[in-house]
């Protein structure tokens, strides 16, 4: 009798307490670190120039908003990321599908994909500046060079690993090549394609930041470099923080779109 | 035919000379010839691109001068220290997070929040904190190495067969012995995969950091070549860095295959 009563209570506690603990610890640790940082920095125990207190960092938010820099930078970075990402998907998906479908295409392109993936493309920025200037175009090119490879590689992988029985049975039921591609191969390789698209979000943002550090005249990466150069680390920290938030939001957006596509088309 | 069946030849194919190598090498050779011919025919502006022959001779000149190796050595040292510390911290944190739930709950939101910021954003700040020499470059390599190591160690430890752990424990293995004899071998492929990711990021990372500000290293040479429009040198150095990246990555794949071929790593590849 007592066991019967005790069981649900105990199981309830077992479920709820760890979850609460998890949230408390997960929030508590960063809050603890921030408070410690604040105290150490405002008391000058750690150098407030090198490690400005969190209150100082977020205090700069208003200035940067009022000066219009934040809007300018967000717009510059976001537009480069969006255009570059869209181009990466438009170019990368067909290449990836072709590499996944035909072994010879795969073997032929593989050294180029691997080479460009591992090469420090940003080193070519002086040449790029001459060809396409220091503006938007050059930054978009660099975003594409960063973001396209996870898309190509994961799409090729997904298509290559599609169950051959599915393809064969579709063909034997009279599906044409286009139908097989659209109704069998693409849906079956969707998870892998999506994971490539997800990785590409982060890479696109990285590409934009790297490009802006070297050649931009606006953008979050540009401002981080600019303010660090003047030892105004509070402002630099603010832009890094905004960059982090942006990364998380964009990735969530891609995941949400992916979920829509997958369950929408069934 | 199961899903796994096509996996096995795909993994080993890279290590044999087959159609993959002949087609790949053929494509590279054809590309180089077309490039050279396009240049000879005057289709490409020699100010922006150099033909492969010029890149090769510029490369030969660089390599035979002692200067290049000094710069390569600088970059290697930066890479080494950043990687060593990154591996040590990453494996310890990943292991602690996988073993103790308290550590996991406390650290993982913070770790993933920092991970989601593009690393390169920290380059200017690292320069302010650590100066323009070895320490700031190593710190950047560290950032590239530590997160993949945390993620893969965590995953590897978590994926260890609980029955293997339990049977080791019931045969009176101590905690340390279980760690060394069961958990570590089981997590090893994941560690190698994390190392591969981190090394790839580290190699490009050192170059980016050196390009940004430095007085030494391969990235510094690249900067000089780029700003001086020595296109042949620029192309050679870029290819050299890419080749280093590919070599390290292939070597680690081979190592993983060699040591832990019995187990297929199914890691979070990023």
Short mmCIF file of C-alpha atoms in Angstrom, two decimals:
data_model
loop_
_atom_site.label_atom_id
_atom_site.label_comp_id
_atom_site.label_asym_id
_atom_site.label_seq_id
_atom_site.Cartn_x
_atom_site.Cartn_y
_atom_site.Cartn_z
CA UNK A 1 0.00 0.00 0.00
CA UNK A 2 2.65 2.49 1.01
CA UNK A 3 4.74 1.30 -1.90
CA UNK A 4 1.87 2.09 -4.25
CA UNK A 5 1.63 5.60 -2.97
CA UNK A 6 5.34 6.14 -2.79
CA UNK A 7 6.10 4.99 -6.31
CA UNK A 8 4.51 7.78 -8.33
CA UNK A 9 5.85 10.40 -5.97
CA UNK A 10 9.33 9.00 -6.19
CA UNK A 11 9.26 8.60 -9.94
CA UNK A 12 7.95 12.13 -10.26
CA UNK A 13 10.78 13.45 -8.21
CA UNK A 14 13.20 11.37 -10.20
CA UNK A 15 12.00 12.93 -13.43
CA UNK A 16 11.64 16.51 -12.30
CA UNK A 17 14.61 17.08 -10.09
CA UNK A 18 17.35 16.20 -12.61
CA UNK A 19 15.62 18.34 -15.23
CA UNK A 20 15.49 21.28 -12.83
CA UNK A 21 19.02 20.63 -11.72
CA UNK A 22 20.11 20.59 -15.32
CA UNK A 23 18.53 23.96 -16.06
CA UNK A 24 19.79 25.44 -12.80
CA UNK A 25 23.34 24.23 -13.42
CA UNK A 26 23.28 25.17 -17.09
CA UNK A 27 22.19 28.72 -16.31
CA UNK A 28 24.00 28.96 -13.00
CA UNK A 29 27.47 28.27 -14.32
CA UNK A 30 27.59 31.04 -16.95
CA UNK A 31 25.87 33.46 -14.54
CA UNK A 32 28.46 32.63 -11.89
CA UNK A 33 31.27 33.20 -14.39
CA UNK A 34 29.77 36.50 -15.53
CA UNK A 35 29.35 37.76 -11.94
CA UNK A 36 32.90 36.74 -11.09
CA UNK A 37 34.16 38.45 -14.24
CA UNK A 38 32.20 41.59 -13.39
CA UNK A 39 33.60 41.76 -9.86
CA UNK A 40 37.19 41.02 -10.88
CA UNK A 41 37.07 43.49 -13.73
CA UNK A 42 35.41 46.40 -11.93
CA UNK A 43 37.85 46.00 -9.02
CA UNK A 44 40.78 45.97 -11.39
CA UNK A 45 41.96 42.51 -10.33
CA UNK A 46 41.90 41.54 -14.00
CA UNK A 47 42.78 44.26 -16.46
CA UNK A 48 39.53 46.02 -17.42
CA UNK A 49 41.04 47.04 -20.74
CA UNK A 50 41.70 43.45 -21.75
CA UNK A 51 38.63 41.99 -20.03
CA UNK A 52 35.96 44.68 -19.80
CA UNK A 53 33.18 43.86 -17.35
CA UNK A 54 29.96 42.39 -18.81
CA UNK A 55 28.06 45.52 -17.69
CA UNK A 56 30.47 47.67 -19.70
CA UNK A 57 30.14 45.37 -22.71
CA UNK A 58 26.37 45.54 -22.78
CA UNK A 59 26.52 49.24 -21.93
CA UNK A 60 28.07 49.81 -25.35
CA UNK A 61 24.98 48.37 -27.01
CA UNK A 62 23.11 51.66 -26.85
CA UNK A 63 25.99 53.65 -28.33
CA UNK A 64 26.43 51.25 -31.21
CA UNK A 65 22.70 51.23 -31.85
CA UNK A 66 22.46 55.01 -31.82
CA UNK A 67 25.48 55.46 -34.07
CA UNK A 68 23.79 53.16 -36.58
CA UNK A 69 26.84 50.89 -36.78
CA UNK A 70 24.97 47.88 -35.49
CA UNK A 71 22.27 48.14 -38.14
CA UNK A 72 24.85 48.79 -40.85
CA UNK A 73 26.97 45.81 -39.78
CA UNK A 74 24.08 43.43 -39.32
CA UNK A 75 22.75 44.34 -42.75
CA UNK A 76 26.18 43.96 -44.40
CA UNK A 77 26.92 40.60 -42.82
CA UNK A 78 23.43 39.18 -43.19
CA UNK A 79 23.08 40.14 -46.84
CA UNK A 80 26.48 38.63 -47.69
CA UNK A 81 25.62 35.47 -45.77
CA UNK A 82 22.19 35.13 -47.40
CA UNK A 83 23.37 35.71 -50.96
CA UNK A 84 26.45 33.54 -50.48
CA UNK A 85 24.47 30.79 -48.85
CA UNK A 86 21.83 30.78 -51.56
CA UNK A 87 24.50 30.64 -54.25
CA UNK A 88 26.28 27.83 -52.43
CA UNK A 89 23.07 25.82 -52.37
CA UNK A 90 22.27 26.58 -56.01
CA UNK A 91 25.73 25.57 -57.21
CA UNK A 92 26.57 22.96 -54.59
CA UNK A 93 23.44 20.82 -54.71
CA UNK A 94 23.65 19.92 -58.45
CA UNK A 95 27.39 19.25 -58.16
CA UNK A 96 26.80 17.05 -55.12
CA UNK A 97 23.98 15.14 -56.81
CA UNK A 98 26.13 14.58 -59.91
CA UNK A 99 29.02 13.37 -57.76
CA UNK A 100 26.71 11.05 -55.88
CA UNK A 101 25.12 9.62 -59.01
CA UNK A 102 28.15 9.06 -61.22
CA UNK A 103 31.37 7.60 -59.89
CA UNK A 104 33.45 9.15 -62.63
CA UNK A 105 32.22 12.65 -61.85
CA UNK A 106 32.96 11.91 -58.20
CA UNK A 107 36.52 10.75 -58.90
CA UNK A 108 37.19 13.62 -61.27
CA UNK A 109 35.97 16.39 -58.98
CA UNK A 110 37.17 14.92 -55.69
CA UNK A 111 40.73 16.33 -55.79
CA UNK A 112 39.40 19.81 -56.57
CA UNK A 113 36.78 19.69 -53.84
CA UNK A 114 39.29 18.40 -51.30
CA UNK A 115 41.96 20.84 -52.41
CA UNK A 116 39.74 23.91 -52.26
CA UNK A 117 38.21 22.73 -48.98
CA UNK A 118 41.63 22.50 -47.33
CA UNK A 119 43.18 25.55 -48.99
CA UNK A 120 43.35 28.89 -47.17
CA UNK A 121 41.34 30.65 -49.90
CA UNK A 122 41.37 33.87 -47.91
CA UNK A 123 45.09 34.15 -48.73
CA UNK A 124 44.05 35.02 -52.28
CA UNK A 125 42.27 38.15 -51.10
CA UNK A 126 44.70 40.60 -52.72
CA UNK A 127 43.95 39.01 -56.10
CA UNK A 128 40.23 38.98 -55.41
CA UNK A 129 40.30 42.66 -54.53
CA UNK A 130 41.82 43.46 -57.92
CA UNK A 131 39.28 41.31 -59.74
CA UNK A 132 36.11 42.25 -57.87
CA UNK A 133 36.86 45.15 -55.56
CA UNK A 134 36.62 45.46 -51.79
CA UNK A 135 32.85 45.37 -51.66
CA UNK A 136 29.97 42.99 -51.51
CA UNK A 137 30.94 40.80 -54.51
CA UNK A 138 34.29 39.76 -53.09
CA UNK A 139 32.80 38.97 -49.71
CA UNK A 140 30.05 36.89 -51.31
CA UNK A 141 32.65 34.95 -53.31
CA UNK A 142 34.51 34.15 -50.10
CA UNK A 143 31.28 33.14 -48.35
CA UNK A 144 30.57 30.72 -51.21
CA UNK A 145 34.11 29.32 -51.01
CA UNK A 146 33.51 28.60 -47.34
CA UNK A 147 29.92 27.35 -47.45
CA UNK A 148 29.73 25.31 -50.63
CA UNK A 149 31.90 22.34 -49.65
CA UNK A 150 29.83 20.89 -46.80
CA UNK A 151 26.84 21.07 -49.16
CA UNK A 152 28.67 19.29 -51.99
CA UNK A 153 30.23 16.66 -49.76
CA UNK A 154 27.09 15.81 -47.79
CA UNK A 155 24.83 15.80 -50.83
CA UNK A 156 27.19 13.47 -52.67
CA UNK A 157 27.37 11.21 -49.62
CA UNK A 158 23.59 11.10 -49.21
CA UNK A 159 22.93 10.34 -52.87
CA UNK A 160 25.68 7.73 -52.99
CA UNK A 161 24.25 5.84 -50.04
CA UNK A 162 20.63 5.69 -51.27
CA UNK A 163 19.38 2.12 -51.02
CA UNK A 164 19.78 0.63 -54.50
CA UNK A 165 16.73 -1.57 -54.02
CA UNK A 166 14.57 1.53 -53.80
CA UNK A 167 15.99 2.81 -57.07
CA UNK A 168 15.69 -0.55 -58.77
CA UNK A 169 12.12 -1.11 -57.70
CA UNK A 170 11.13 2.38 -58.85
CA UNK A 171 12.75 1.70 -62.22
CA UNK A 172 11.05 -1.67 -62.57
CA UNK A 173 7.71 0.00 -61.88
CA UNK A 174 8.39 2.18 -64.89
CA UNK A 175 9.77 5.36 -63.31
CA UNK A 176 11.81 7.54 -65.63
CA UNK A 177 15.26 8.83 -64.62
CA UNK A 178 13.85 12.19 -63.65
CA UNK A 179 11.13 10.60 -61.57
CA UNK A 180 13.61 8.35 -59.81
CA UNK A 181 15.73 11.36 -58.97
CA UNK A 182 12.81 13.46 -57.77
CA UNK A 183 10.77 10.85 -55.95
CA UNK A 184 13.35 8.37 -54.72
CA UNK A 185 16.90 9.64 -54.62
CA UNK A 186 16.33 13.18 -53.37
CA UNK A 187 13.86 12.29 -50.58
CA UNK A 188 16.04 9.38 -49.49
CA UNK A 189 19.16 11.50 -49.29
CA UNK A 190 17.41 14.47 -47.69
CA UNK A 191 18.75 13.94 -44.14
CA UNK A 192 22.33 14.02 -45.34
CA UNK A 193 21.67 17.00 -47.62
CA UNK A 194 20.06 18.86 -44.73
CA UNK A 195 22.97 18.21 -42.41
CA UNK A 196 25.25 19.65 -45.07
CA UNK A 197 23.00 22.69 -45.40
CA UNK A 198 23.07 23.10 -41.63
CA UNK A 199 26.86 22.96 -41.48
CA UNK A 200 26.98 25.42 -44.34
CA UNK A 201 25.18 28.06 -42.24
CA UNK A 202 28.03 28.20 -39.77
CA UNK A 203 30.61 28.11 -42.53
CA UNK A 204 28.84 30.92 -44.39
CA UNK A 205 28.92 33.13 -41.31
CA UNK A 206 32.58 32.25 -40.74
CA UNK A 207 33.33 33.07 -44.37
CA UNK A 208 31.64 36.45 -44.06
CA UNK A 209 33.51 37.27 -40.85
CA UNK A 210 36.88 36.22 -42.27
CA UNK A 211 36.26 38.20 -45.43
CA UNK A 212 35.19 41.27 -43.47
CA UNK A 213 38.22 41.04 -41.19
CA UNK A 214 40.49 41.31 -44.22
CA UNK A 215 38.67 43.35 -46.82
CA UNK A 216 35.40 44.72 -45.49
CA UNK A 217 34.43 48.29 -44.82
CA UNK A 218 31.33 47.23 -42.91
CA UNK A 219 29.98 44.12 -41.22
CA UNK A 220 30.29 42.43 -37.85
CA UNK A 221 33.73 41.01 -38.68
CA UNK A 222 34.92 44.44 -39.76
CA UNK A 223 33.77 46.06 -36.52
CA UNK A 224 35.36 43.35 -34.38
CA UNK A 225 38.69 43.98 -36.09
CA UNK A 226 38.20 47.74 -35.98
CA UNK A 227 37.42 48.01 -32.28
CA UNK A 228 40.05 45.46 -31.27
CA UNK A 229 42.58 47.53 -33.16
CA UNK A 230 41.69 50.54 -31.00
CA UNK A 231 41.77 48.40 -27.85
CA UNK A 232 38.06 49.01 -27.36
CA UNK A 233 37.42 45.42 -26.42
CA UNK A 234 34.02 46.10 -24.85
CA UNK A 235 32.69 47.03 -28.29
CA UNK A 236 34.48 44.09 -29.88
CA UNK A 237 32.96 41.72 -27.31
CA UNK A 238 29.52 43.13 -28.05
CA UNK A 239 29.88 42.37 -31.75
CA UNK A 240 31.21 38.86 -31.00
CA UNK A 241 28.19 38.27 -28.78
CA UNK A 242 25.82 39.45 -31.50
CA UNK A 243 27.59 37.20 -33.97
CA UNK A 244 27.02 34.21 -31.70
CA UNK A 245 23.33 34.97 -31.33
CA UNK A 246 23.05 35.42 -35.08
CA UNK A 247 24.67 32.02 -35.68
CA UNK A 248 22.27 30.24 -33.37
CA UNK A 249 19.22 31.99 -34.87
CA UNK A 250 20.20 31.29 -38.48
CA UNK A 251 20.86 27.65 -37.74
CA UNK A 252 17.48 27.33 -36.02
CA UNK A 253 15.90 28.93 -39.08
CA UNK A 254 17.44 26.34 -41.39
CA UNK A 255 16.33 23.51 -39.10
CA UNK A 256 12.78 24.91 -39.05
CA UNK A 257 12.69 25.23 -42.84
CA UNK A 258 14.05 21.71 -43.16
CA UNK A 259 11.33 20.33 -40.89
CA UNK A 260 8.74 22.15 -42.98
CA UNK A 261 10.11 20.74 -46.22
CA UNK A 262 10.42 17.22 -44.92
CA UNK A 263 6.99 16.91 -43.35
CA UNK A 264 5.28 19.16 -45.86
CA UNK A 265 6.14 17.01 -48.87
CA UNK A 266 5.91 13.80 -46.86
CA UNK B 1 22.45 -6.15 -49.39
CA UNK B 2 22.32 -4.15 -46.21
CA UNK B 3 23.04 -0.50 -45.74
CA UNK B 4 26.46 -1.24 -44.35
CA UNK B 5 27.58 -3.33 -47.32
CA UNK B 6 28.60 -0.51 -49.67
CA UNK B 7 30.32 1.22 -46.76
CA UNK B 8 33.16 -1.20 -46.37
CA UNK B 9 34.62 -1.01 -49.88
CA UNK B 10 34.07 2.73 -49.87
CA UNK B 11 36.28 3.07 -46.83
CA UNK B 12 39.09 0.93 -48.07
CA UNK B 13 38.96 2.06 -51.68
CA UNK B 14 40.91 5.19 -50.91
CA UNK B 15 43.93 3.16 -49.96
CA UNK B 16 44.26 1.22 -53.18
CA UNK B 17 45.20 2.50 -56.58
CA UNK B 18 41.92 2.17 -58.36
CA UNK B 19 39.73 4.23 -60.64
CA UNK B 20 39.49 6.86 -57.92
CA UNK B 21 43.19 7.63 -58.10
CA UNK B 22 43.54 7.35 -61.88
CA UNK B 23 40.54 9.58 -62.55
CA UNK B 24 41.50 12.07 -59.89
CA UNK B 25 45.11 12.31 -60.99
CA UNK B 26 44.04 12.45 -64.63
CA UNK B 27 41.68 15.32 -63.89
CA UNK B 28 44.39 17.25 -62.08
CA UNK B 29 46.87 16.73 -64.92
CA UNK B 30 44.33 17.78 -67.57
CA UNK B 31 43.43 20.82 -65.48
CA UNK B 32 47.09 21.83 -65.16
CA UNK B 33 47.68 21.41 -68.90
CA UNK B 34 44.59 23.44 -69.82
CA UNK B 35 45.62 26.12 -67.37
CA UNK B 36 49.15 26.25 -68.78
CA UNK B 37 47.85 26.37 -72.36
CA UNK B 38 45.29 29.07 -71.56
CA UNK B 39 48.11 31.10 -70.13
CA UNK B 40 50.40 30.48 -73.09
CA UNK B 41 47.57 31.50 -75.43
CA UNK B 42 47.22 34.77 -73.52
CA UNK B 43 43.70 34.06 -72.26
CA UNK B 44 44.65 34.69 -68.65
CA UNK B 45 46.08 37.90 -67.32
CA UNK B 46 49.53 37.11 -65.90
CA UNK B 47 49.00 39.70 -63.21
CA UNK B 48 46.20 37.71 -61.56
CA UNK B 49 47.17 34.13 -62.27
CA UNK B 50 50.39 32.32 -62.84
CA UNK B 51 50.71 29.13 -64.88
CA UNK B 52 51.48 25.90 -63.01
CA UNK B 53 55.01 25.89 -64.38
CA UNK B 54 55.72 29.31 -62.89
CA UNK B 55 54.13 28.27 -59.59
CA UNK B 56 56.29 25.17 -59.56
CA UNK B 57 59.52 27.04 -60.25
CA UNK B 58 58.65 29.74 -57.70
CA UNK B 59 57.95 26.95 -55.23
CA UNK B 60 61.26 25.30 -55.99
CA UNK B 61 63.05 28.57 -55.43
CA UNK B 62 61.29 29.08 -52.10
CA UNK B 63 61.95 25.58 -50.89
CA UNK B 64 65.60 25.61 -51.82
CA UNK B 65 66.09 28.88 -49.98
CA UNK B 66 66.52 28.26 -46.29
CA UNK B 67 64.09 31.04 -45.42
CA UNK B 68 60.99 29.05 -46.26
CA UNK B 69 61.75 26.29 -43.78
CA UNK B 70 62.20 28.79 -40.99
CA UNK B 71 58.71 30.11 -41.64
CA UNK B 72 57.28 26.61 -41.95
CA UNK B 73 58.91 25.73 -38.65
CA UNK B 74 57.30 28.74 -36.94
CA UNK B 75 53.86 27.72 -38.19
CA UNK B 76 54.46 24.12 -37.16
CA UNK B 77 55.41 25.13 -33.61
CA UNK B 78 52.29 27.31 -33.32
CA UNK B 79 50.22 24.41 -34.59
CA UNK B 80 51.90 22.00 -32.21
CA UNK B 81 51.34 23.93 -28.98
CA UNK B 82 47.80 24.89 -29.84
CA UNK B 83 46.94 21.31 -30.73
CA UNK B 84 48.57 19.72 -27.69
CA UNK B 85 46.81 22.00 -25.24
CA UNK B 86 43.56 21.76 -27.22
CA UNK B 87 43.67 17.97 -27.17
CA UNK B 88 44.48 17.81 -23.47
CA UNK B 89 41.76 20.24 -22.44
CA UNK B 90 39.22 18.91 -24.95
CA UNK B 91 39.65 15.27 -24.00
CA UNK B 92 39.53 16.02 -20.26
CA UNK B 93 36.45 18.22 -20.55
CA UNK B 94 34.69 15.84 -22.94
CA UNK B 95 35.47 12.94 -20.69
CA UNK B 96 34.32 14.70 -17.54
CA UNK B 97 31.12 15.81 -19.25
CA UNK B 98 30.38 12.29 -20.44
CA UNK B 99 31.11 10.74 -17.04
CA UNK B 100 29.45 13.12 -14.61
CA UNK B 101 26.04 14.51 -15.28
CA UNK B 102 26.62 17.52 -13.03
CA UNK B 103 29.61 18.60 -15.09
CA UNK B 104 27.65 18.00 -18.27
CA UNK B 105 24.66 20.11 -17.19
CA UNK B 106 26.85 22.89 -15.91
CA UNK B 107 29.23 23.17 -18.85
CA UNK B 108 27.46 22.10 -22.00
CA UNK B 109 25.24 25.19 -22.56
CA UNK B 110 28.24 27.48 -22.11
CA UNK B 111 30.52 25.32 -24.25
CA UNK B 112 28.02 25.18 -27.12
CA UNK B 113 27.29 28.88 -26.87
CA UNK B 114 30.98 29.69 -27.31
CA UNK B 115 31.28 27.07 -30.03
CA UNK B 116 28.53 28.72 -32.04
CA UNK B 117 30.53 31.93 -32.42
CA UNK B 118 32.73 31.78 -35.53
CA UNK B 119 36.25 31.27 -34.19
CA UNK B 120 37.77 33.80 -36.54
CA UNK B 121 35.94 36.57 -34.73
CA UNK B 122 38.35 36.02 -31.83
CA UNK B 123 41.49 36.56 -33.91
CA UNK B 124 41.79 40.35 -33.34
CA UNK B 125 41.05 39.92 -29.65
CA UNK B 126 43.57 37.10 -29.24
CA UNK B 127 46.16 39.42 -30.71
CA UNK B 128 45.36 42.03 -28.08
CA UNK B 129 45.50 39.45 -25.30
CA UNK B 130 48.51 37.43 -26.36
CA UNK B 131 50.54 39.66 -28.65
CA UNK B 132 51.44 39.04 -32.26
CA UNK B 133 53.75 36.09 -31.69
CA UNK B 134 53.49 32.41 -30.94
CA UNK B 135 50.94 32.63 -28.13
CA UNK B 136 48.10 34.26 -30.06
CA UNK B 137 48.45 31.86 -33.02
CA UNK B 138 48.58 28.87 -30.69
CA UNK B 139 45.53 30.18 -28.86
CA UNK B 140 43.65 30.31 -32.14
CA UNK B 141 44.70 26.75 -33.00
CA UNK B 142 43.56 25.78 -29.51
CA UNK B 143 40.09 27.20 -30.20
CA UNK B 144 39.86 25.16 -33.38
CA UNK B 145 40.97 21.97 -31.68
CA UNK B 146 39.28 22.05 -28.29
CA UNK B 147 35.63 21.99 -29.39
CA UNK B 148 35.78 19.05 -31.82
CA UNK B 149 37.79 17.17 -29.18
CA UNK B 150 35.16 17.89 -26.49
CA UNK B 151 32.32 16.86 -28.80
CA UNK B 152 33.95 13.70 -30.07
CA UNK B 153 35.32 12.57 -26.71
CA UNK B 154 31.89 13.08 -25.22
CA UNK B 155 30.26 11.11 -28.00
CA UNK B 156 32.87 8.37 -27.94
CA UNK B 157 32.63 7.83 -24.19
CA UNK B 158 28.86 7.95 -24.29
CA UNK B 159 28.73 5.42 -27.12
CA UNK B 160 30.80 2.86 -25.23
CA UNK B 161 28.82 -0.33 -24.87
CA UNK B 162 27.40 -0.21 -21.31
CA UNK B 163 27.53 -4.00 -21.13
CA UNK B 164 31.25 -3.94 -21.82
CA UNK B 165 31.72 -1.47 -18.98
CA UNK B 166 29.51 -3.46 -16.66
CA UNK B 167 31.19 -6.76 -17.40
CA UNK B 168 34.62 -5.21 -16.92
CA UNK B 169 33.44 -3.82 -13.58
CA UNK B 170 31.94 -7.13 -12.50
CA UNK B 171 35.24 -8.82 -13.26
CA UNK B 172 36.69 -6.47 -10.68
CA UNK B 173 38.30 -3.96 -13.00
CA UNK B 174 38.96 -0.71 -11.19
CA UNK B 175 37.55 2.54 -12.50
CA UNK B 176 40.91 3.44 -13.97
CA UNK B 177 41.29 0.03 -15.59
CA UNK B 178 37.82 0.25 -17.08
CA UNK B 179 38.72 3.64 -18.44
CA UNK B 180 41.96 2.45 -19.94
CA UNK B 181 40.91 -0.96 -21.21
CA UNK B 182 37.30 -0.44 -22.23
CA UNK B 183 36.25 3.18 -22.59
CA UNK B 184 39.39 4.55 -24.20
CA UNK B 185 39.73 1.91 -26.96
CA UNK B 186 36.06 2.21 -27.70
CA UNK B 187 36.21 6.00 -27.93
CA UNK B 188 39.45 6.02 -29.90
CA UNK B 189 37.98 6.31 -33.42
CA UNK B 190 35.95 9.27 -32.24
CA UNK B 191 39.06 10.89 -30.82
CA UNK B 192 40.87 10.41 -34.12
CA UNK B 193 37.95 11.96 -35.94
CA UNK B 194 37.95 14.94 -33.60
CA UNK B 195 41.69 15.26 -34.11
CA UNK B 196 41.19 15.22 -37.87
CA UNK B 197 38.64 18.02 -37.67
CA UNK B 198 40.74 20.02 -35.26
CA UNK B 199 43.93 19.58 -37.26
CA UNK B 200 42.23 20.70 -40.46
CA UNK B 201 40.90 23.80 -38.71
CA UNK B 202 44.23 24.37 -37.03
CA UNK B 203 46.19 24.35 -40.27
CA UNK B 204 43.91 26.85 -41.99
CA UNK B 205 43.58 28.71 -38.67
CA UNK B 206 47.32 29.27 -38.26
CA UNK B 207 47.45 30.64 -41.77
CA UNK B 208 44.49 32.98 -41.23
CA UNK B 209 45.91 34.26 -37.95
CA UNK B 210 49.32 34.82 -39.53
CA UNK B 211 47.76 36.52 -42.52
CA UNK B 212 45.98 38.90 -40.20
CA UNK B 213 49.04 40.06 -38.27
CA UNK B 214 52.42 38.38 -37.98
CA UNK B 215 56.10 38.75 -38.63
CA UNK B 216 56.82 35.11 -39.26
CA UNK B 217 55.30 31.90 -40.58
CA UNK B 218 53.82 30.54 -43.80
CA UNK B 219 50.85 32.89 -43.47
CA UNK B 220 53.27 35.81 -43.34
CA UNK B 221 54.91 34.59 -46.55
CA UNK B 222 51.46 34.33 -48.11
CA UNK B 223 50.71 37.88 -47.06
CA UNK B 224 53.94 39.15 -48.57
CA UNK B 225 53.35 37.24 -51.78
CA UNK B 226 49.75 38.46 -52.01
CA UNK B 227 50.42 42.10 -51.31
CA UNK B 228 53.42 42.06 -53.61
CA UNK B 229 51.40 40.33 -56.34
CA UNK B 230 53.89 37.53 -56.63
CA UNK B 231 51.15 35.34 -58.01
CA UNK B 232 53.31 32.30 -58.68
CA UNK B 233 54.50 32.20 -55.08
CA UNK B 234 51.01 32.87 -53.81
CA UNK B 235 49.57 29.93 -55.73
CA UNK B 236 52.38 27.64 -54.70
CA UNK B 237 52.01 28.50 -51.00
CA UNK B 238 48.21 28.13 -51.11
CA UNK B 239 48.56 24.70 -52.69
CA UNK B 240 51.27 23.80 -50.20
CA UNK B 241 48.97 24.55 -47.26
CA UNK B 242 46.11 22.63 -48.91
CA UNK B 243 48.42 19.67 -49.48
CA UNK B 244 49.48 19.71 -45.82
CA UNK B 245 45.83 19.72 -44.76
CA UNK B 246 44.93 16.83 -47.05
CA UNK B 247 47.99 14.86 -46.01
CA UNK B 248 47.27 15.18 -42.29
CA UNK B 249 43.62 14.32 -42.79
CA UNK B 250 44.40 11.25 -44.93
CA UNK B 251 47.08 10.17 -42.48
CA UNK B 252 44.62 10.28 -39.58
CA UNK B 253 42.01 8.36 -41.60
CA UNK B 254 44.66 5.77 -42.35
CA UNK B 255 45.71 5.64 -38.70
CA UNK B 256 42.14 5.17 -37.57
CA UNK B 257 41.67 2.44 -40.15
CA UNK B 258 44.89 0.78 -39.08
CA UNK B 259 44.38 0.87 -35.35
CA UNK B 260 40.64 0.68 -35.00
CA UNK B 261 39.46 -0.78 -38.28
CA UNK B 262 37.27 -3.16 -36.35
CA UNK B 263 34.99 -0.36 -35.41
CA UNK B 264 33.35 2.15 -37.68
CA UNK B 265 33.30 5.63 -36.25
CA UNK B 266 29.97 7.26 -36.81
CA UNK B 267 30.87 10.62 -35.42
CA UNK B 268 29.42 14.05 -35.68
CA UNK B 269 31.35 15.27 -38.65
CA UNK B 270 31.54 18.96 -38.92
#
